[in-house]
GROMACS .gro file of C-alpha atoms in nm:
model
  221
    1MET     CA    1  -0.285   8.646   2.996
    2ASN     CA    2  -0.056   8.350   2.939
    3THR     CA    3   0.161   8.307   3.247
    4PRO     CA    4   0.382   8.032   3.385
    5SER     CA    5   0.177   7.793   3.595
    6THR     CA    6   0.282   7.679   3.940
    7THR     CA    7   0.031   7.395   3.939
    8SER     CA    8   0.264   7.141   3.780
    9VAL     CA    9   0.603   7.063   3.932
   10LEU     CA   10   0.540   7.282   4.236
   11HIS     CA   11   0.189   7.161   4.309
   12GLY     CA   12   0.163   7.024   4.662
   13GLN     CA   13   0.529   7.096   4.744
   14ARG     CA   14   0.520   7.238   5.094
   15LEU     CA   15   0.892   7.225   5.162
   16VAL     CA   16   1.144   7.351   4.906
   17PRO     CA   17   1.504   7.313   5.025
   18LEU     CA   18   1.749   7.575   4.903
   19ALA     CA   19   2.110   7.468   4.845
   20ALA     CA   20   2.422   7.609   4.683
   21PRO     CA   21   2.673   7.322   4.654
   22THR     CA   22   3.035   7.420   4.610
   23ASP     CA   23   3.174   7.090   4.483
   24ALA     CA   24   3.090   6.738   4.370
   25ALA     CA   25   3.093   6.597   4.724
   26GLN     CA   26   2.835   6.847   4.845
   27THR     CA   27   2.623   6.781   4.537
   28ALA     CA   28   2.625   6.407   4.605
   29ALA     CA   29   2.538   6.463   4.971
   30LEU     CA   30   2.253   6.688   4.863
   31ARG     CA   31   2.108   6.439   4.615
   32ASP     CA   32   2.144   6.133   4.836
   33GLY     CA   33   2.031   6.315   5.149
   34LEU     CA   34   1.714   6.453   4.993
   35LEU     CA   35   1.617   6.120   4.841
   36GLY     CA   36   1.704   5.935   5.159
   37GLY     CA   37   1.490   6.173   5.362
   38GLY     CA   38   1.191   6.144   5.130
   39LEU     CA   39   1.203   6.481   4.953
   40LYS     CA   40   1.226   6.504   4.575
   41ILE     CA   41   1.256   6.875   4.510
   42VAL     CA   42   1.541   7.124   4.545
   43GLU     CA   43   1.611   7.484   4.456
   44VAL     CA   44   1.976   7.526   4.361
   45GLY     CA   45   2.081   7.880   4.441
   46LEU     CA   46   2.312   8.019   4.173
   47ARG     CA   47   2.542   8.164   4.435
   48THR     CA   48   2.869   7.978   4.383
   49PRO     CA   49   3.089   7.912   4.078
   50TYR     CA   50   2.990   7.545   4.103
   51SER     CA   51   2.613   7.599   4.133
   52MET     CA   52   2.530   7.568   3.764
   53THR     CA   53   2.733   7.248   3.740
   54ALA     CA   54   2.549   7.111   4.043
   55LEU     CA   55   2.214   7.206   3.889
   56THR     CA   56   2.307   7.032   3.564
   57GLU     CA   57   2.418   6.713   3.741
   58LEU     CA   58   2.114   6.697   3.968
   59ALA     CA   59   1.869   6.762   3.684
   60ALA     CA   60   2.036   6.503   3.460
   61GLY     CA   61   1.986   6.235   3.725
   62GLY     CA   62   1.610   6.262   3.684
   63GLU     CA   63   1.537   6.172   4.046
   64LEU     CA   64   1.472   6.523   4.171
   65ILE     CA   65   1.265   6.821   4.061
   66VAL     CA   66   1.543   7.075   4.029
   67GLY     CA   67   1.484   7.448   4.017
   68ALA     CA   68   1.720   7.742   3.984
   69GLY     CA   69   1.722   7.999   4.262
   70THR     CA   70   1.885   8.339   4.308
   71VAL     CA   71   1.828   8.402   3.937
   72LEU     CA   72   1.929   8.762   3.870
   73ASP     CA   73   1.861   8.827   3.501
   74GLY     CA   74   1.710   8.684   3.186
   75ALA     CA   75   2.036   8.546   3.051
   76GLN     CA   76   2.099   8.354   3.370
   77ALA     CA   77   1.743   8.224   3.359
   78GLU     CA   78   1.795   8.098   3.005
   79ALA     CA   79   2.120   7.925   3.103
   80ALA     CA   80   1.956   7.760   3.404
   81LEU     CA   81   1.668   7.629   3.194
   82ASP     CA   82   1.911   7.501   2.932
   83ALA     CA   83   2.092   7.321   3.215
   84GLY     CA   84   1.770   7.141   3.312
   85ALA     CA   85   1.597   7.364   3.567
   86ALA     CA   86   1.226   7.286   3.598
   87PHE     CA   87   1.134   7.612   3.772
   88LEU     CA   88   1.284   7.951   3.855
   89VAL     CA   89   1.302   8.144   4.182
   90THR     CA   90   1.426   8.502   4.209
   91PRO     CA   91   1.526   8.718   4.509
   92GLY     CA   92   1.327   9.012   4.370
   93PHE     CA   93   1.077   9.086   4.095
   94ALA     CA   94   1.226   9.124   3.744
   95ASP     CA   95   1.023   9.160   3.425
   96ASP     CA   96   1.286   9.002   3.201
   97ILE     CA   97   1.305   8.685   3.409
   98VAL     CA   98   0.925   8.656   3.419
   99GLU     CA   99   0.924   8.693   3.042
  100VAL     CA  100   1.180   8.412   3.002
  101ALA     CA  101   0.970   8.186   3.224
  102ARG     CA  102   0.657   8.270   3.026
  103ARG     CA  103   0.825   8.206   2.690
  104ARG     CA  104   0.983   7.881   2.806
  105GLY     CA  105   0.665   7.764   2.979
  106VAL     CA  106   0.809   7.701   3.326
  107PRO     CA  107   0.689   7.808   3.669
  108ILE     CA  108   0.849   8.109   3.833
  109VAL     CA  109   0.832   8.216   4.196
  110PRO     CA  110   0.945   8.579   4.203
  111GLY     CA  111   1.085   8.733   4.517
  112VAL     CA  112   0.892   9.017   4.678
  113ALA     CA  113   0.958   9.243   4.974
  114THR     CA  114   0.688   9.510   4.940
  115ALA     CA  115   0.321   9.545   4.858
  116THR     CA  116   0.424   9.712   4.532
  117GLU     CA  117   0.619   9.403   4.425
  118VAL     CA  118   0.332   9.174   4.523
  119LEU     CA  119   0.103   9.389   4.307
  120ARG     CA  120   0.346   9.374   4.015
  121ALA     CA  121   0.357   8.995   4.041
  122ARG     CA  122  -0.021   8.981   4.056
  123GLN     CA  123  -0.054   9.206   3.752
  124ALA     CA  124   0.183   8.970   3.568
  125GLY     CA  125  -0.066   8.693   3.632
  126LEU     CA  126   0.131   8.522   3.910
  127ARG     CA  127  -0.029   8.411   4.234
  128PHE     CA  128   0.264   8.247   4.416
  129VAL     CA  129   0.557   8.460   4.537
  130LYS     CA  130   0.863   8.425   4.758
  131LEU     CA  131   0.884   8.662   5.055
  132PHE     CA  132   1.252   8.746   5.099
  133PRO     CA  133   1.412   8.807   5.342
  134ALA     CA  134   1.112   8.698   5.545
  135ASN     CA  135   1.263   8.723   5.892
  136VAL     CA  136   1.395   9.076   5.832
  137LEU     CA  137   1.065   9.195   5.689
  138GLY     CA  138   0.851   9.070   5.976
  139GLY     CA  139   0.783   8.705   5.900
  140LEU     CA  140   0.432   8.572   5.950
  141LYS     CA  141   0.303   8.902   6.083
  142TYR     CA  142   0.405   9.070   5.759
  143ILE     CA  143   0.258   8.788   5.550
  144GLY     CA  144  -0.067   8.833   5.739
  145ALA     CA  145  -0.072   9.203   5.657
  146LEU     CA  146   0.001   9.143   5.289
  147SER     CA  147  -0.253   8.863   5.255
  148ALA     CA  148  -0.524   9.089   5.400
  149ALA     CA  149  -0.481   9.308   5.093
  150PHE     CA  150  -0.394   9.033   4.846
  151GLY     CA  151  -0.631   8.753   4.936
  152ASP     CA  152  -0.560   8.551   4.622
  153MET     CA  153  -0.182   8.547   4.666
  154SER     CA  154   0.019   8.267   4.824
  155PHE     CA  155   0.361   8.307   4.980
  156MET     CA  156   0.681   8.108   5.025
  157PRO     CA  157   0.877   8.268   5.309
  158SER     CA  158   1.253   8.242   5.274
  159GLY     CA  159   1.501   8.353   5.537
  160GLY     CA  160   1.492   8.277   5.907
  161VAL     CA  161   1.265   7.973   5.889
  162SER     CA  162   1.390   7.671   6.084
  163GLN     CA  163   1.268   7.328   6.177
  164ALA     CA  164   1.149   7.473   6.507
  165THR     CA  165   0.923   7.726   6.332
  166LEU     CA  166   0.826   7.516   6.029
  167ALA     CA  167   0.489   7.399   6.163
  168GLU     CA  168   0.391   7.754   6.258
  169HIS     CA  169   0.473   7.881   5.911
  170LEU     CA  170   0.293   7.602   5.729
  171ALA     CA  171  -0.017   7.655   5.943
  172HIS     CA  172  -0.060   8.007   5.808
  173PRO     CA  173  -0.337   8.006   5.544
  174ALA     CA  174  -0.141   8.232   5.307
  175VAL     CA  175   0.176   8.020   5.317
  176ALA     CA  176   0.180   7.765   5.035
  177ALA     CA  177   0.537   7.648   5.090
  178VAL     CA  178   0.849   7.722   5.291
  179SER     CA  179   1.201   7.767   5.158
  180GLY     CA  180   1.416   7.537   5.372
  181SER     CA  181   1.776   7.660   5.360
  182TRP     CA  182   1.848   7.515   5.705
  183LEU     CA  183   1.816   7.163   5.562
  184THR     CA  184   2.084   7.194   5.299
  185SER     CA  185   2.328   7.462   5.409
  186GLY     CA  186   2.695   7.421   5.322
  187ALA     CA  187   2.768   7.310   5.676
  188MET     CA  188   2.493   7.049   5.660
  189LEU     CA  189   2.612   6.918   5.323
  190ASP     CA  190   2.963   6.883   5.464
  191ARG     CA  191   2.823   6.651   5.730
  192GLY     CA  192   2.719   6.410   5.456
  193ALA     CA  193   2.410   6.250   5.310
  194ASP     CA  194   2.301   6.074   5.628
  195ALA     CA  195   2.288   6.400   5.824
  196VAL     CA  196   2.095   6.569   5.546
  197ALA     CA  197   1.853   6.277   5.526
  198GLU     CA  198   1.789   6.288   5.900
  199ALA     CA  199   1.712   6.660   5.895
  200VAL     CA  200   1.496   6.626   5.585
  201ARG     CA  201   1.304   6.332   5.727
  202ALA     CA  202   1.214   6.526   6.043
  203SER     CA  203   1.099   6.828   5.844
  204VAL     CA  204   0.898   6.617   5.599
  205GLU     CA  205   0.712   6.466   5.893
  206ILE     CA  206   0.624   6.816   6.014
  207ALA     CA  207   0.511   6.918   5.665
  208ASP     CA  208   0.299   6.604   5.626
  209ALA     CA  209   0.138   6.667   5.964
  210SER     CA  210   0.049   7.020   5.855
  211VAL     CA  211  -0.123   6.884   5.544
  212ARG     CA  212  -0.327   6.641   5.755
  213ALA     CA  213  -0.421   6.916   5.999
  214SER     CA  214  -0.529   7.142   5.715
  215ALA     CA  215  -0.743   6.868   5.565
  216ALA     CA  216  -0.903   6.802   5.902
  217ARG     CA  217  -0.989   7.169   5.944
  218SER     CA  218  -1.146   7.177   5.599
  219GLU     CA  219  -1.357   6.869   5.672
  220SER     CA  220  -1.481   7.017   6.000
  221LYS     CA  221  -1.618   7.330   5.833
   0.00000   0.00000   0.00000
């Protein structure tokens, strides 16, 4: 089955910040803060009237890998891709959005909350899903239970993850990436690019350390 691949723009991305800028100032703080902190990927949640404009501006700059998040239907997915989105993320599983991603040849990370949704994603040929809302559903304990049944699936928890718990999440063998909304919240963006860069830099160091630790464990086997 032909399915969108997550081995291109998302390959090796362990930290995917989620942001929903509300104006040009927040968008600039987001762009400059991510680049200043050493992170070149962002998921723009389509949650505000300005979000699509922010996505368009960030994608046009060419410095960041920009995805569209909180995509709710196929029409919105089409609009986001036309605006320059390089990947799609949804809060739940939707066949029409998966079909748009497949037809347009872009990666999609569908949201799941149940074993049924994980199975639907797997049957659609996808192997990387977003667990949302992770903290409400049971976090790493729930991921562990799901991965016991779906050993070939990888997860991106979203909701409730923080810098304090980032290392723990990335150490889980079924976690391929973490959605980092704490890095780029509206309050953080209002503090400016330097504050964003500082938070991003600290989290990137944690993510890089997790990669080194994983490589060391693999070498020791």
